[in-house]
PDB file of C-alpha atoms in Angstrom:
ATOM      1  CA  UNK A   8      66.611 103.070 116.619  1.00  0.00           C
ATOM      2  CA  UNK A   9      68.053 103.161 112.409  1.00  0.00           C
ATOM      3  CA  UNK A  10      64.590 104.869 111.450  1.00  0.00           C
ATOM      4  CA  UNK A  11      66.610 107.235 110.014  1.00  0.00           C
ATOM      5  CA  UNK A  12      68.908 105.421 107.934  1.00  0.00           C
ATOM      6  CA  UNK A  13      65.376 105.200 105.090  1.00  0.00           C
ATOM      7  CA  UNK A  14      65.492 108.819 103.546  1.00  0.00           C
ATOM      8  CA  UNK A  15      68.720 108.334 102.214  1.00  0.00           C
ATOM      9  CA  UNK A  16      70.757 106.320  99.617  1.00  0.00           C
ATOM     10  CA  UNK A  17      72.875 104.786 101.964  1.00  0.00           C
ATOM     11  CA  UNK A  18      74.331 101.896  99.490  1.00  0.00           C
ATOM     12  CA  UNK A  19      74.539 104.761  96.473  1.00  0.00           C
ATOM     13  CA  UNK A  20      76.302 106.490  98.893  1.00  0.00           C
ATOM     14  CA  UNK A  21      78.784 103.891  98.948  1.00  0.00           C
ATOM     15  CA  UNK A  22      78.447 102.394  95.582  1.00  0.00           C
ATOM     16  CA  UNK A  23      79.959 105.800  94.258  1.00  0.00           C
ATOM     17  CA  UNK A  24      82.748 105.360  96.820  1.00  0.00           C
ATOM     18  CA  UNK A  25      83.586 101.713  95.215  1.00  0.00           C
ATOM     19  CA  UNK A  26      83.840 103.356  91.702  1.00  0.00           C
ATOM     20  CA  UNK A  27      86.055 105.996  93.153  1.00  0.00           C
ATOM     21  CA  UNK A  28      88.426 103.452  94.409  1.00  0.00           C
ATOM     22  CA  UNK A  29      88.362 100.462  91.244  1.00  0.00           C
ATOM     23  CA  UNK A  30      88.864 103.435  89.174  1.00  0.00           C
ATOM     24  CA  UNK A  31      91.324 105.250  91.138  1.00  0.00           C
ATOM     25  CA  UNK A  32      93.290 101.519  91.439  1.00  0.00           C
ATOM     26  CA  UNK A  33      93.780 100.172  88.194  1.00  0.00           C
ATOM     27  CA  UNK A  34      94.679 103.973  87.073  1.00  0.00           C
ATOM     28  CA  UNK A  35      97.164 104.073  89.866  1.00  0.00           C
ATOM     29  CA  UNK A  36      98.281 100.893  89.307  1.00  0.00           C
ATOM     30  CA  UNK A  37      99.345 101.930  85.627  1.00  0.00           C
ATOM     31  CA  UNK A  38     101.199 105.051  86.379  1.00  0.00           C
ATOM     32  CA  UNK A  39     102.888 104.162  89.429  1.00  0.00           C
ATOM     33  CA  UNK A  40     104.033 101.180  87.682  1.00  0.00           C
ATOM     34  CA  UNK A  41     105.420 103.438  84.596  1.00  0.00           C
ATOM     35  CA  UNK A  42     106.326 105.891  87.554  1.00  0.00           C
ATOM     36  CA  UNK A  43     108.623 102.409  89.032  1.00  0.00           C
ATOM     37  CA  UNK A  44     109.560 101.576  85.369  1.00  0.00           C
ATOM     38  CA  UNK A  45     110.943 105.314  85.080  1.00  0.00           C
ATOM     39  CA  UNK A  46     112.961 105.554  88.052  1.00  0.00           C
ATOM     40  CA  UNK A  47     115.033 102.014  87.216  1.00  0.00           C
ATOM     41  CA  UNK A  48     114.879 103.255  83.411  1.00  0.00           C
ATOM     42  CA  UNK A  49     118.381 103.178  81.575  1.00  0.00           C
ATOM     43  CA  UNK A  50     117.701 107.860  80.817  1.00  0.00           C
ATOM     44  CA  UNK A  51     118.420 110.245  82.965  1.00  0.00           C
ATOM     45  CA  UNK A  52     115.917 112.175  81.878  1.00  0.00           C
ATOM     46  CA  UNK A  53     112.753 110.045  82.653  1.00  0.00           C
ATOM     47  CA  UNK A  54     114.874 108.777  86.059  1.00  0.00           C
ATOM     48  CA  UNK A  55     115.049 112.731  87.523  1.00  0.00           C
ATOM     49  CA  UNK A  56     110.825 113.044  86.651  1.00  0.00           C
ATOM     50  CA  UNK A  57     110.320 110.418  88.431  1.00  0.00           C
ATOM     51  CA  UNK A  58     111.580 110.791  90.839  1.00  0.00           C
ATOM     52  CA  UNK A  59     111.008 114.291  91.164  1.00  0.00           C
ATOM     53  CA  UNK A  60     107.538 114.146  90.873  1.00  0.00           C
ATOM     54  CA  UNK A  61     107.122 111.470  93.676  1.00  0.00           C
ATOM     55  CA  UNK A  62     109.406 113.070  96.369  1.00  0.00           C
ATOM     56  CA  UNK A  63     106.403 116.265  95.375  1.00  0.00           C
ATOM     57  CA  UNK A  64     103.337 114.025  94.385  1.00  0.00           C
ATOM     58  CA  UNK A  65     103.639 112.278  97.804  1.00  0.00           C
ATOM     59  CA  UNK A  66     104.421 115.527 100.429  1.00  0.00           C
ATOM     60  CA  UNK A  67     101.360 117.698  98.854  1.00  0.00           C
ATOM     61  CA  UNK A  68      98.041 116.549 100.994  1.00  0.00           C
ATOM     62  CA  UNK A  69      95.503 115.196  98.913  1.00  0.00           C
ATOM     63  CA  UNK A  70      92.919 117.095  99.520  1.00  0.00           C
ATOM     64  CA  UNK A  71      94.987 120.495  97.876  1.00  0.00           C
ATOM     65  CA  UNK A  72      95.729 118.345  94.997  1.00  0.00           C
ATOM     66  CA  UNK A  73      91.491 117.184  95.059  1.00  0.00           C
ATOM     67  CA  UNK A  74      91.240 121.102  95.193  1.00  0.00           C
ATOM     68  CA  UNK A  75      93.441 122.104  91.750  1.00  0.00           C
ATOM     69  CA  UNK A  76      91.896 119.074  89.483  1.00  0.00           C
ATOM     70  CA  UNK A  77      88.406 121.386  90.369  1.00  0.00           C
ATOM     71  CA  UNK A  78      89.948 124.973  90.769  1.00  0.00           C
ATOM     72  CA  UNK A  79      92.958 124.949  88.648  1.00  0.00           C
ATOM     73  CA  UNK A  80      92.055 121.960  86.338  1.00  0.00           C
ATOM     74  CA  UNK A  81      88.347 123.084  85.438  1.00  0.00           C
ATOM     75  CA  UNK A  82      87.609 126.269  86.391  1.00  0.00           C
ATOM     76  CA  UNK A  83      90.694 128.334  85.513  1.00  0.00           C
ATOM     77  CA  UNK A  84      91.389 126.470  82.260  1.00  0.00           C
ATOM     78  CA  UNK A  85      88.473 124.657  81.645  1.00  0.00           C
ATOM     79  CA  UNK A  86      89.021 120.923  81.225  1.00  0.00           C
ATOM     80  CA  UNK A  87      85.679 118.455  81.408  1.00  0.00           C
ATOM     81  CA  UNK A  88      87.278 115.232  80.859  1.00  0.00           C
ATOM     82  CA  UNK A  89      84.694 115.166  77.796  1.00  0.00           C
ATOM     83  CA  UNK A  90      81.144 116.119  80.139  1.00  0.00           C
ATOM     84  CA  UNK A  91      79.379 118.137  80.514  1.00  0.00           C
ATOM     85  CA  UNK A  92      77.246 117.305  83.542  1.00  0.00           C
ATOM     86  CA  UNK A  93      79.001 119.228  86.891  1.00  0.00           C
ATOM     87  CA  UNK A  94      78.668 115.651  88.571  1.00  0.00           C
ATOM     88  CA  UNK A  95      79.912 113.315  85.870  1.00  0.00           C
ATOM     89  CA  UNK A  96      82.540 116.268  86.380  1.00  0.00           C
ATOM     90  CA  UNK A  97      83.122 116.708  88.970  1.00  0.00           C
ATOM     91  CA  UNK A  98      83.452 112.864  89.862  1.00  0.00           C
ATOM     92  CA  UNK A  99      85.888 111.853  87.101  1.00  0.00           C
ATOM     93  CA  UNK A 100      88.582 115.246  88.060  1.00  0.00           C
ATOM     94  CA  UNK A 101      88.109 113.055  92.067  1.00  0.00           C
ATOM     95  CA  UNK A 102      89.452 109.830  90.098  1.00  0.00           C
ATOM     96  CA  UNK A 103      92.729 111.774  88.487  1.00  0.00           C
ATOM     97  CA  UNK A 104      93.051 113.386  91.583  1.00  0.00           C
ATOM     98  CA  UNK A 105      93.505 110.243  93.462  1.00  0.00           C
ATOM     99  CA  UNK A 106      95.549 109.036  90.782  1.00  0.00           C
ATOM    100  CA  UNK A 107      97.474 110.990  90.320  1.00  0.00           C
ATOM    101  CA  UNK A 108      98.859 111.086  94.338  1.00  0.00           C
ATOM    102  CA  UNK A 109      98.006 107.701  94.816  1.00  0.00           C
ATOM    103  CA  UNK A 110     100.112 106.095  91.887  1.00  0.00           C
ATOM    104  CA  UNK A 111     103.797 107.877  93.314  1.00  0.00           C
ATOM    105  CA  UNK A 112     102.529 104.967  95.842  1.00  0.00           C
ATOM    106  CA  UNK A 113     102.092 102.606  94.451  1.00  0.00           C
ATOM    107  CA  UNK A 114     105.255 103.611  92.743  1.00  0.00           C
ATOM    108  CA  UNK A 115     107.806 103.026  95.813  1.00  0.00           C
ATOM    109  CA  UNK A 116     105.275  99.757  96.637  1.00  0.00           C
ATOM    110  CA  UNK A 117     107.014  98.085  93.412  1.00  0.00           C
ATOM    111  CA  UNK A 118     109.658  99.912  93.269  1.00  0.00           C
ATOM    112  CA  UNK A 119     110.972  97.958  96.690  1.00  0.00           C
ATOM    113  CA  UNK A 120     110.069  94.694  94.483  1.00  0.00           C
ATOM    114  CA  UNK A 121     111.977  95.311  91.437  1.00  0.00           C
ATOM    115  CA  UNK A 122     114.748  95.835  94.079  1.00  0.00           C
ATOM    116  CA  UNK A 123     113.879  92.264  95.608  1.00  0.00           C
ATOM    117  CA  UNK A 124     114.758  90.941  91.911  1.00  0.00           C
ATOM    118  CA  UNK A 125     118.266  88.730  91.921  1.00  0.00           C
ATOM    119  CA  UNK A 126     120.018  91.424  89.888  1.00  0.00           C
ATOM    120  CA  UNK A 127     121.823  88.165  88.212  1.00  0.00           C
ATOM    121  CA  UNK A 128     118.330  87.737  86.150  1.00  0.00           C
ATOM    122  CA  UNK A 129     118.604  90.657  84.585  1.00  0.00           C
ATOM    123  CA  UNK A 130     122.459  90.530  84.189  1.00  0.00           C
ATOM    124  CA  UNK A 131     121.304  86.708  82.185  1.00  0.00           C
ATOM    125  CA  UNK A 132     118.315  88.477  80.163  1.00  0.00           C
ATOM    126  CA  UNK A 133     120.105  91.372  79.033  1.00  0.00           C
ATOM    127  CA  UNK A 134     123.356  88.430  78.035  1.00  0.00           C
ATOM    128  CA  UNK A 135     120.347  86.800  75.914  1.00  0.00           C
ATOM    129  CA  UNK A 136     119.700  90.140  74.019  1.00  0.00           C
ATOM    130  CA  UNK A 137     116.821  91.398  75.834  1.00  0.00           C
ATOM    131  CA  UNK A 138     116.708  95.331  75.703  1.00  0.00           C
ATOM    132  CA  UNK A 139     115.637  96.913  78.906  1.00  0.00           C
ATOM    133  CA  UNK A 140     111.503  97.753  77.947  1.00  0.00           C
ATOM    134  CA  UNK A 141     112.220  93.431  77.091  1.00  0.00           C
ATOM    135  CA  UNK A 142     113.812  92.238  80.041  1.00  0.00           C
ATOM    136  CA  UNK A 143     111.691  94.769  83.195  1.00  0.00           C
ATOM    137  CA  UNK A 144     107.898  93.904  81.254  1.00  0.00           C
ATOM    138  CA  UNK A 145     109.462  89.529  81.211  1.00  0.00           C
ATOM    139  CA  UNK A 146     111.726  89.453  83.248  1.00  0.00           C
ATOM    140  CA  UNK A 147     111.792  91.777  86.966  1.00  0.00           C
ATOM    141  CA  UNK A 148     108.396  93.297  86.675  1.00  0.00           C
ATOM    142  CA  UNK A 149     106.716  89.573  87.099  1.00  0.00           C
ATOM    143  CA  UNK A 150     108.343  89.032  89.959  1.00  0.00           C
ATOM    144  CA  UNK A 151     108.205  92.249  91.475  1.00  0.00           C
ATOM    145  CA  UNK A 152     104.347  92.445  90.952  1.00  0.00           C
ATOM    146  CA  UNK A 153     104.505  88.794  93.868  1.00  0.00           C
ATOM    147  CA  UNK A 154     106.821  90.518  95.943  1.00  0.00           C
ATOM    148  CA  UNK A 155     104.409  92.904  96.445  1.00  0.00           C
ATOM    149  CA  UNK A 156     100.785  92.267  97.013  1.00  0.00           C
ATOM    150  CA  UNK A 157     100.895  92.897 100.678  1.00  0.00           C
ATOM    151  CA  UNK A 158     102.790  96.157 100.251  1.00  0.00           C
ATOM    152  CA  UNK A 159      99.916  97.102  97.203  1.00  0.00           C
ATOM    153  CA  UNK A 160      97.052  96.231  99.489  1.00  0.00           C
ATOM    154  CA  UNK A 161      98.241  98.941 101.888  1.00  0.00           C
ATOM    155  CA  UNK A 162      98.178 101.381  99.597  1.00  0.00           C
ATOM    156  CA  UNK A 163      94.213 100.366  97.843  1.00  0.00           C
ATOM    157  CA  UNK A 164      93.084 100.191 101.812  1.00  0.00           C
ATOM    158  CA  UNK A 165      94.078 103.851 101.820  1.00  0.00           C
ATOM    159  CA  UNK A 166      92.675 104.796  99.117  1.00  0.00           C
ATOM    160  CA  UNK A 167      89.623 103.617 100.232  1.00  0.00           C
ATOM    161  CA  UNK A 168      89.143 105.668 102.492  1.00  0.00           C
ATOM    162  CA  UNK A 169      91.060 108.497 101.052  1.00  0.00           C
ATOM    163  CA  UNK A 170      88.065 108.649  98.415  1.00  0.00           C
ATOM    164  CA  UNK A 171      86.135 110.622 101.169  1.00  0.00           C
ATOM    165  CA  UNK A 172      88.422 113.808 100.086  1.00  0.00           C
ATOM    166  CA  UNK A 173      86.215 113.634  97.273  1.00  0.00           C
ATOM    167  CA  UNK A 174      83.394 115.495  99.446  1.00  0.00           C
ATOM    168  CA  UNK A 175      85.909 118.139  99.034  1.00  0.00           C
ATOM    169  CA  UNK A 176      84.510 118.934  95.312  1.00  0.00           C
ATOM    170  CA  UNK A 177      80.715 117.982  95.877  1.00  0.00           C
ATOM    171  CA  UNK A 178      80.761 113.556  94.989  1.00  0.00           C
ATOM    172  CA  UNK A 179      77.809 111.564  96.171  1.00  0.00           C
ATOM    173  CA  UNK A 180      80.021 109.329  97.753  1.00  0.00           C
ATOM    174  CA  UNK A 181      79.472 108.359 101.819  1.00  0.00           C
ATOM    175  CA  UNK A 182      81.526 111.075 103.359  1.00  0.00           C
ATOM    176  CA  UNK A 183      78.972 113.978 101.808  1.00  0.00           C
ATOM    177  CA  UNK A 184      76.511 111.964 102.558  1.00  0.00           C
ATOM    178  CA  UNK A 185      77.974 111.401 106.352  1.00  0.00           C
ATOM    179  CA  UNK A 186      77.844 115.096 106.245  1.00  0.00           C
ATOM    180  CA  UNK A 187      73.947 115.849 105.044  1.00  0.00           C
ATOM    181  CA  UNK A 188      73.400 113.086 107.637  1.00  0.00           C
ATOM    182  CA  UNK A 189      75.165 114.452 110.718  1.00  0.00           C
ATOM    183  CA  UNK A 190      72.666 118.417 109.932  1.00  0.00           C
ATOM    184  CA  UNK A 191      70.050 116.762 109.016  1.00  0.00           C
ATOM    185  CA  UNK A 192      69.628 114.452 112.294  1.00  0.00           C
ATOM    186  CA  UNK A 193      70.323 114.059 116.100  1.00  0.00           C
ATOM    187  CA  UNK A 194      71.952 110.151 116.171  1.00  0.00           C
ATOM    188  CA  UNK A 195      75.731 111.359 115.494  1.00  0.00           C
ATOM    189  CA  UNK A 196      76.824 108.329 116.971  1.00  0.00           C
ATOM    190  CA  UNK A 197      75.105 106.162 114.920  1.00  0.00           C
ATOM    191  CA  UNK A 198      75.539 108.345 111.622  1.00  0.00           C
ATOM    192  CA  UNK A 199      79.402 107.484 112.486  1.00  0.00           C
ATOM    193  CA  UNK A 200      78.988 103.755 113.337  1.00  0.00           C
ATOM    194  CA  UNK A 201      76.892 102.545 110.680  1.00  0.00           C
ATOM    195  CA  UNK A 202      80.147 104.770 108.471  1.00  0.00           C
ATOM    196  CA  UNK A 203      82.715 103.395 110.153  1.00  0.00           C
ATOM    197  CA  UNK A 204      81.036  99.927 109.846  1.00  0.00           C
ATOM    198  CA  UNK A 205      80.621 100.507 106.094  1.00  0.00           C
ATOM    199  CA  UNK A 206      83.894 101.063 105.651  1.00  0.00           C
ATOM    200  CA  UNK A 207      84.895  98.174 107.755  1.00  0.00           C
ATOM    201  CA  UNK A 208      83.097  96.115 105.802  1.00  0.00           C
ATOM    202  CA  UNK A 209      85.311  97.404 102.503  1.00  0.00           C
ATOM    203  CA  UNK A 210      88.805  97.241 103.782  1.00  0.00           C
ATOM    204  CA  UNK A 211      88.367  94.108 106.259  1.00  0.00           C
ATOM    205  CA  UNK A 212      87.216  91.655 103.441  1.00  0.00           C
ATOM    206  CA  UNK A 213      90.057  93.019 100.536  1.00  0.00           C
ATOM    207  CA  UNK A 214      93.086  92.932 103.247  1.00  0.00           C
ATOM    208  CA  UNK A 215      92.471  89.447 104.736  1.00  0.00           C
ATOM    209  CA  UNK A 216      91.914  88.247 100.620  1.00  0.00           C
ATOM    210  CA  UNK A 217      94.483  90.217  99.456  1.00  0.00           C
ATOM    211  CA  UNK A 218      97.053  89.265 102.319  1.00  0.00           C
ATOM    212  CA  UNK A 219      95.993  85.310 101.019  1.00  0.00           C
ATOM    213  CA  UNK A 220      96.932  85.671  97.327  1.00  0.00           C
ATOM    214  CA  UNK A 221      99.837  87.645  98.365  1.00  0.00           C
ATOM    215  CA  UNK A 222     101.395  84.998 100.455  1.00  0.00           C
ATOM    216  CA  UNK A 223     100.052  82.249  97.827  1.00  0.00           C
ATOM    217  CA  UNK A 224     102.121  83.672  95.403  1.00  0.00           C
ATOM    218  CA  UNK A 225     104.805  85.137  97.138  1.00  0.00           C
ATOM    219  CA  UNK A 226     108.359  84.276  95.447  1.00  0.00           C
ATOM    220  CA  UNK A 227     110.541  81.682  97.741  1.00  0.00           C
ATOM    221  CA  UNK A 228     113.512  82.615  96.934  1.00  0.00           C
TER     222      UNK A 228
END
């Protein structure tokens, strides 16, 4: 029944999807945390930038952002991200686009966690002489991260599925292989079932494991 799969690198395509997800997840966590710090910071200009970035990027379709990284950054401005290989450039551009988009949602998740930390703790830290950066990194963020494991898990699962948009600029991940197989094979239902199962395998354990972790590390108030 599944003999048609033998001519395709199915595992390789899903491995590219995993790489996209992991790299974009790390980048989004870093940039999203910085955006959240800007949004709660004392500097009006930084708060304005963080707010504008989140509100604008969240309302732009991911496909537009991914295409902009290829057509705008690479083909128009000549940004190659340190590589001359076409496939590597597209992969890195896809990661950049996913980070730019996903970090807006990470920012809001972390900001919601920051809002759960009692104001008195930050005031007590400032009374001890800590500056804003120290209060944020030593007191607020450690508690905020423990509060938002669940929301960040949802963002990670959404990111895993959003990697399919990278096929728009030729990244050889699962969605691009699925498109090729549908064009070449007369097994639409089986192909769809195989790729649906593949994404379930990627996302379901992630949700279950991180959901368990979220319950274990949740701050008891």
